[in-house]
Short mmCIF file of C-alpha atoms in Angstrom, two decimals:
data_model
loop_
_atom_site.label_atom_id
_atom_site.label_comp_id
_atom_site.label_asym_id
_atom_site.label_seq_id
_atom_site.Cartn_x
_atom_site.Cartn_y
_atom_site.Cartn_z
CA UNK P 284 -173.62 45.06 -0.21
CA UNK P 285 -172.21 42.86 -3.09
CA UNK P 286 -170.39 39.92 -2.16
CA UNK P 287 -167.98 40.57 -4.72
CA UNK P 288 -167.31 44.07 -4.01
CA UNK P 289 -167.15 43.18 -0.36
CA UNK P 290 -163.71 44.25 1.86
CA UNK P 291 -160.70 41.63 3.10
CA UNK P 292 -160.70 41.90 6.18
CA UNK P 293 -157.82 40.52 8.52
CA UNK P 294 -159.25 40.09 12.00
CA UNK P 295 -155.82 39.93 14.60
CA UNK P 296 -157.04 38.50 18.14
CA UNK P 297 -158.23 36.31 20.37
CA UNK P 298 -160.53 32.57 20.46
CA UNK P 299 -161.75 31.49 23.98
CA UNK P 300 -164.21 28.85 24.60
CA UNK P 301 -166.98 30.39 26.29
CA UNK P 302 -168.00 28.95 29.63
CA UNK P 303 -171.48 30.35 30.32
CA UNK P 304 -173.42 29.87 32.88
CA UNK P 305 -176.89 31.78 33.66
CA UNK P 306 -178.48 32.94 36.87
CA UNK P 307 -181.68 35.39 38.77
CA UNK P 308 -178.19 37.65 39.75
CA UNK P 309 -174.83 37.73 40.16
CA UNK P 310 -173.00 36.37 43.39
CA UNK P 311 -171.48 38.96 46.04
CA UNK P 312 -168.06 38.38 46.81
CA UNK P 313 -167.68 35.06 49.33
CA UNK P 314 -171.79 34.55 48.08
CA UNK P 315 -172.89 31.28 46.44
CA UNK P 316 -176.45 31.23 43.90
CA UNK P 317 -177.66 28.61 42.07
CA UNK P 318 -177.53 28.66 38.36
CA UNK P 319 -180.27 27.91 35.74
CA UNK P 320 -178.53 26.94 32.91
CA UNK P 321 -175.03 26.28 31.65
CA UNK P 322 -173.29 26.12 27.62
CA UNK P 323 -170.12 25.86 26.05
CA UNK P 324 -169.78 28.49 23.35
CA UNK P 325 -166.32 29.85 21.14
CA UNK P 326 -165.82 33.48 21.27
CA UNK P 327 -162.94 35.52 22.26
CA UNK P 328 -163.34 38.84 20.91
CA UNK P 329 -161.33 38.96 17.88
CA UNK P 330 -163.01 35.49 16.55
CA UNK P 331 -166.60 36.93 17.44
CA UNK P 332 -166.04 39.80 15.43
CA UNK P 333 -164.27 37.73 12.56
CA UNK P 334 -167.96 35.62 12.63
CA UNK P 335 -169.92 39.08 12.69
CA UNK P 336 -168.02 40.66 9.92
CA UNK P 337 -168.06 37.02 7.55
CA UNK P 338 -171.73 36.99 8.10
CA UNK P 339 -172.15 40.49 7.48
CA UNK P 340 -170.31 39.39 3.89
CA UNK P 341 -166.86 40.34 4.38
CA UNK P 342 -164.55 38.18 3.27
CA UNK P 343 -162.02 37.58 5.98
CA UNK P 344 -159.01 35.82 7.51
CA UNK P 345 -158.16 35.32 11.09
CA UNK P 346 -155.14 35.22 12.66
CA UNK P 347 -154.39 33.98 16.40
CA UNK P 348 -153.78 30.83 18.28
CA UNK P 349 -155.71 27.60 19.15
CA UNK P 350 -154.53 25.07 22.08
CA UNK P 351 -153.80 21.53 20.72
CA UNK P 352 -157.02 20.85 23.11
CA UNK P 353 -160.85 19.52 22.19
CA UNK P 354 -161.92 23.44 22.99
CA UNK P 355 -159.46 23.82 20.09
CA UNK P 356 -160.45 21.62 17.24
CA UNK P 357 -163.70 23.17 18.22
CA UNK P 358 -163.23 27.08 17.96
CA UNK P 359 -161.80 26.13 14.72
CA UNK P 360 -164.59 24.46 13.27
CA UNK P 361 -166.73 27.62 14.34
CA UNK P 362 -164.50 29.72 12.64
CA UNK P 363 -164.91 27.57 9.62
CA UNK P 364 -168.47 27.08 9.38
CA UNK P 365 -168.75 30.90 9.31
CA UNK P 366 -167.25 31.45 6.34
CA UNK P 367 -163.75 32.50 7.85
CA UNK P 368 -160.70 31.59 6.46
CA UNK P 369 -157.98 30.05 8.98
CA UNK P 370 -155.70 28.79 6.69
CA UNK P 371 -153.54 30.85 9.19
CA UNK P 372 -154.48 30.18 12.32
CA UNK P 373 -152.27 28.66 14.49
CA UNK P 374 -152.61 25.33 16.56
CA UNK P 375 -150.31 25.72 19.95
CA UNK P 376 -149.41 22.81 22.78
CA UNK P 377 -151.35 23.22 25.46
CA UNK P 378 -154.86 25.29 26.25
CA UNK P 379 -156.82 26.85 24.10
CA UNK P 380 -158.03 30.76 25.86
CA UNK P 381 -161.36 30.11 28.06
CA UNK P 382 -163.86 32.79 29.28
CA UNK P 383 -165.84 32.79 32.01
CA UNK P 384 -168.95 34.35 31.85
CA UNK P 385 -172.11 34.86 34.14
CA UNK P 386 -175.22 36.45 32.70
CA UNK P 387 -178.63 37.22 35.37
CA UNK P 388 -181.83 37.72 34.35
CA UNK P 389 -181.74 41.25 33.19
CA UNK P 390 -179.27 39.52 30.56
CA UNK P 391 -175.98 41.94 31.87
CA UNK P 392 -172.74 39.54 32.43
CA UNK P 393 -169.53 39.23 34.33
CA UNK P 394 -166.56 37.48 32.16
CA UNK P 395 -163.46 36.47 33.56
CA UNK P 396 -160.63 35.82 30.53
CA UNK P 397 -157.85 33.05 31.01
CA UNK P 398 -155.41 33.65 27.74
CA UNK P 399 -154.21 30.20 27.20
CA UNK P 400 -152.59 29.86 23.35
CA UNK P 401 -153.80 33.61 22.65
CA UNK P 402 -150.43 34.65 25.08
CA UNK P 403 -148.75 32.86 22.50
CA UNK P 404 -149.09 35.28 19.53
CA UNK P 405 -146.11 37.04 20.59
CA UNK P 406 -144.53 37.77 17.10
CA UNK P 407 -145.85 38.00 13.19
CA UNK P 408 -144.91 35.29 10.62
CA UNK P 409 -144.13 36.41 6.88
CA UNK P 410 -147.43 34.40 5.49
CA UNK P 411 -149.08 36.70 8.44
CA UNK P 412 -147.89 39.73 7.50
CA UNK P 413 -148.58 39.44 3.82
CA UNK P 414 -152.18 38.63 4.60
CA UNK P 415 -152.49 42.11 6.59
CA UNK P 416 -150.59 43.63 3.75
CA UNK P 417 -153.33 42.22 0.84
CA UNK P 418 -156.18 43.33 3.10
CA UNK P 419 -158.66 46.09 2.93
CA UNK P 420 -158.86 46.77 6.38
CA UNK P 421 -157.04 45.14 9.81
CA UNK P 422 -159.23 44.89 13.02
CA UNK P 423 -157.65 44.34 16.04
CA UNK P 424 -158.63 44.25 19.68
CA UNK P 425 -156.28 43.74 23.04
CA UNK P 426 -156.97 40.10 24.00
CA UNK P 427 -153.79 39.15 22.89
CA UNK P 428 -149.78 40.61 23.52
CA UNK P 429 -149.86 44.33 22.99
CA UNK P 430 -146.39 44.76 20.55
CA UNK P 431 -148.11 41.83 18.14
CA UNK P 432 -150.93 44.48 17.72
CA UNK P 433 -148.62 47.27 17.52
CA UNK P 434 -146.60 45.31 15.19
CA UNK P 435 -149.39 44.42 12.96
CA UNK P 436 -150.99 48.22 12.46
CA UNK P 437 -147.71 49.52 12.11
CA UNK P 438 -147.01 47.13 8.83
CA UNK P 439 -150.68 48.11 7.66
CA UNK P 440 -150.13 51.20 7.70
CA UNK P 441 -147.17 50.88 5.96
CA UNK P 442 -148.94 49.12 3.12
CA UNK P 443 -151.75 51.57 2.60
CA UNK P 444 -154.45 48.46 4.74
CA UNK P 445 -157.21 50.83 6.64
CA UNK P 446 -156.22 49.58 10.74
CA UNK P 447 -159.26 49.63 13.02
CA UNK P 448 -159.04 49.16 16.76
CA UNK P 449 -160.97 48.14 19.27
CA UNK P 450 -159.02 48.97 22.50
CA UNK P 451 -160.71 46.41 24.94
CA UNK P 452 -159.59 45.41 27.57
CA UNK P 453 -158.69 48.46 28.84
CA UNK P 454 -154.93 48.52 29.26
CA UNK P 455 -152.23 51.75 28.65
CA UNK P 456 -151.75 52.03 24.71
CA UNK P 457 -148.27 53.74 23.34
CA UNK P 458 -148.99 56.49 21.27
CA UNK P 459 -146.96 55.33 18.24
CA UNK P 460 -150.11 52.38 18.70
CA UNK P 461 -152.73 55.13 18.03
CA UNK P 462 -150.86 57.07 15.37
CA UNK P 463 -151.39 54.25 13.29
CA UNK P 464 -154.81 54.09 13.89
CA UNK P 465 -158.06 54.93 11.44
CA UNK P 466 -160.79 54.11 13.53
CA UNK P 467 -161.18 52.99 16.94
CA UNK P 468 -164.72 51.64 18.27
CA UNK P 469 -165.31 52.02 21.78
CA UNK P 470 -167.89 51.72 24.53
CA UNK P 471 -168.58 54.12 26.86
CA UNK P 472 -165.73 52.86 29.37
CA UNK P 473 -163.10 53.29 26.37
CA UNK P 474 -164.27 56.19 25.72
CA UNK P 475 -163.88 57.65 29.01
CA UNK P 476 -160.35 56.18 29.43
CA UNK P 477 -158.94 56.98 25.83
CA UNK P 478 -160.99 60.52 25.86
CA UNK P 479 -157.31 62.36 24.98
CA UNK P 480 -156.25 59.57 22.98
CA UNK P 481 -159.57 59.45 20.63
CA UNK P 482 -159.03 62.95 19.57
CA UNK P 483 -156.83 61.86 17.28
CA UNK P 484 -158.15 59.14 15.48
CA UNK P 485 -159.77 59.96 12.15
CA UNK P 486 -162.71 58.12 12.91
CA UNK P 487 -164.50 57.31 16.14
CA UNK P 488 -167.36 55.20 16.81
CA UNK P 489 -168.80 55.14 20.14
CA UNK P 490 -171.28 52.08 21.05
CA UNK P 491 -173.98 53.33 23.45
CA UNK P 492 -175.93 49.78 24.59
CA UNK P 493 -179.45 50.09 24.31
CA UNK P 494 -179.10 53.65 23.17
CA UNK P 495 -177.24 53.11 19.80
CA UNK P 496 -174.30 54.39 18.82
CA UNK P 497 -172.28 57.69 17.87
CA UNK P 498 -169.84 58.75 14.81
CA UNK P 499 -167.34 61.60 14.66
CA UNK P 500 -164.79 62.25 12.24
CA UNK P 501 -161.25 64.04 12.81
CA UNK P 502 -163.04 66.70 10.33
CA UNK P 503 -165.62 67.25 12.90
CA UNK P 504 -168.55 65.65 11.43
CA UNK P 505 -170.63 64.04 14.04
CA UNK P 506 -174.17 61.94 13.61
CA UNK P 507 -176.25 59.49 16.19
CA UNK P 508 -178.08 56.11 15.44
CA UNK P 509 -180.73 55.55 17.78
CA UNK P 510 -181.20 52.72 19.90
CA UNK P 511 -183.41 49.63 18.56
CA UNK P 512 -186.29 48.03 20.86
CA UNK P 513 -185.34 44.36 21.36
CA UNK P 514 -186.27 41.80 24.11
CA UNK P 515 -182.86 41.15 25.83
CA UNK P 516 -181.81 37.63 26.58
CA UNK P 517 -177.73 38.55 27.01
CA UNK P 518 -175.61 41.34 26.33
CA UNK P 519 -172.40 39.09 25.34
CA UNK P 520 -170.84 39.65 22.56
CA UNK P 521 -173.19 42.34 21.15
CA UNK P 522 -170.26 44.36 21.34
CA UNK P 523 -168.01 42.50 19.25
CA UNK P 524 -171.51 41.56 17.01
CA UNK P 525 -171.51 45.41 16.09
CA UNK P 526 -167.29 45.65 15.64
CA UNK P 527 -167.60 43.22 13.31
CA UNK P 528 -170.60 44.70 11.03
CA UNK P 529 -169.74 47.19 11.09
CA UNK P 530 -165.85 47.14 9.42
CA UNK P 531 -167.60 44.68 6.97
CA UNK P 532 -169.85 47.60 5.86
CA UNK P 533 -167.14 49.83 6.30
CA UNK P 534 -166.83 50.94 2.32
CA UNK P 535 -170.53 51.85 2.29
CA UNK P 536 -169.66 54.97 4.24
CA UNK P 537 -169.85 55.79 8.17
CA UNK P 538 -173.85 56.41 8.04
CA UNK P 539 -174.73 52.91 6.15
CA UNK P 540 -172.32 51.09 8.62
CA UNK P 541 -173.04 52.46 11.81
CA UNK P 542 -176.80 51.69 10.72
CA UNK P 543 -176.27 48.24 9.88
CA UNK P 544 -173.94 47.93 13.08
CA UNK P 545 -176.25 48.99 15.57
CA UNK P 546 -179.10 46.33 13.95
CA UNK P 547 -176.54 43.29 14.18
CA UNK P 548 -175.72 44.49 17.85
CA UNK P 549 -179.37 44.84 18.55
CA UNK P 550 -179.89 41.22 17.28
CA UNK P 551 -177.17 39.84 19.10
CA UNK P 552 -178.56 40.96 22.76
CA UNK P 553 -181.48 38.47 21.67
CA UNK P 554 -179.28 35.20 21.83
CA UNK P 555 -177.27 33.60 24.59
CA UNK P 556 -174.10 33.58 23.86
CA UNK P 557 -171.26 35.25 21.99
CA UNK P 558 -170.96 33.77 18.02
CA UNK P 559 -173.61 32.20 18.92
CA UNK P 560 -175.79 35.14 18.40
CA UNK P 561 -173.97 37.06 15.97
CA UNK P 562 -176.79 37.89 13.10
CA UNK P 563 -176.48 37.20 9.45
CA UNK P 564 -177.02 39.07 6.56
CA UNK P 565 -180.75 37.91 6.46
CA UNK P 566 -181.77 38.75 9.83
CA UNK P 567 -179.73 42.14 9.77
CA UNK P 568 -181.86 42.90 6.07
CA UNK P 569 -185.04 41.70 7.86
CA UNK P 570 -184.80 44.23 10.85
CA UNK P 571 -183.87 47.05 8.51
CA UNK P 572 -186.36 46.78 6.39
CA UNK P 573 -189.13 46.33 8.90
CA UNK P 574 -188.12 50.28 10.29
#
């Protein structure tokens, strides 16, 4: 996809510092294990998928909340150096969000999220809302207080901006929430839990794992991607790796994106770490083309 003719995309949500440590298996409850390994790595699901959409060539602005902590000055160097505007992010007293993640062998994880300055995005500023309003398309996710998300799809909708939605973590959504969506992406779990909810969105993408993912359209047009062969080294942030592709590919149409999603997500899975892993343009091109 041209650069130029690329989509703005705003990207409301959340920036944690990752706090990763690796193991043979995850502990039982009251069990200690010894770890193999341990990194520091930004992520929070709305600034992974900011990273994974800029490197997919979107041009895009994020909007959320750092702590006036060294995990903040770093996330927003990350965000930065990929190519992500934050021109609007804010800077908060007091923690930046932190995750908690354990990955074992097989390369599946446990996360536990602490909110920190992304419980502070409780309301939109003017500058914020006229970025949503300029934009091609909004992505949001639930990391951060429910009505700001609300608040933000129901001014993009107003001014004509395409609102996607990634309902994760799983939490009650209002309906007014999903009238204004246009597509929702969603794992299995989501799937299952927004099943009455998903009928009707216009579009639907459902992320399989290792099996690829599924579109359907309110118009009842329906298509699989298979599942690509990679060697698995962690599973985090594949999700978000695929969100983000695949709104920046978005224009192409639902086949082209969901393609070039599922490749980025593949890719991911063969990193540690969330942004981390989060494929470029090159390494997306370079799996494609070797199908």
């Amino acid at each position: 996809m041209d650069r130029s003719a690329a989509p703005t995309v705003v990207v409301l949500g959340s920036v944690n510092m990752d706090l990763v440590t690796t193991t043979a298996r995850r502990p039982a409850p009251g069990e200690t294990v010894l770890g193999s390994g341990f990194a520091t790595v930004p992520g929070g699901k709305g600034a992974n998928q900011a990273v994974a959409a800029a490197r997919s060539g979107a041009r895009v602005r994020f909007l959320g909340a750092t702590g006036d902590d060294a995990f903040g000055t770093t996330l927003r160097a990350t965000l930065s150096g990929a190519g992500v505007d934050i021109s609007l992010l804010r800077t908060v007293d007091g923690s930046s969000g932190v995750a908690t993640i354990v990955v074992d062998e097989s390369g599946e994880n446990s996360i536990i999220v602490v909110a920190g300055a992304n419980g502070r995005v409780t309301e939109l500023t003017a500058d914020e809302l006229a970025a949503i309003a300029a934009a091609d398309i909004l992505l949001c996710q639930l990391e951060i207080p429910l009505a700001t998300v609300a608040a933000a799809a129901r001014h993009a909708r107003a001014a004509h901006t395409i609102v996607a939605l990634n309902p994760s973590p799983v939490r009650p959504l209002p309906a007014a929430l999903w009238a204004d969506v246009d597509l929702a992406i969603v794992n299995a779990l989501e799937s299952e839990h927004y099943s009455s909810d998903l009928d009707r969105i216009p579009h639907v993408v459902r992320t399989l794992g290792g099996d690829g993912a599924r579109y359907r359209s309110a118009e009842g047009t329906e298509f699989a991607v298979p599942g690509r062969t990679v060697e698995v080294v962690d599973t985090t942030g594949a999700g978000d790796a695929f969100t983000g592709a695949l709104v920046a590919t978005w224009p192409t149409g639902p086949h082209p994106a969901l393609t070039w999603a599922n490749a980025a997500g593949a890719l991911a899975t063969t990193r540690l770490g969330a942004s981390s892993s989060i494929p470029d343009r090159t390494r997306i091109e370079h799996a494609l083309r070797a199908d």
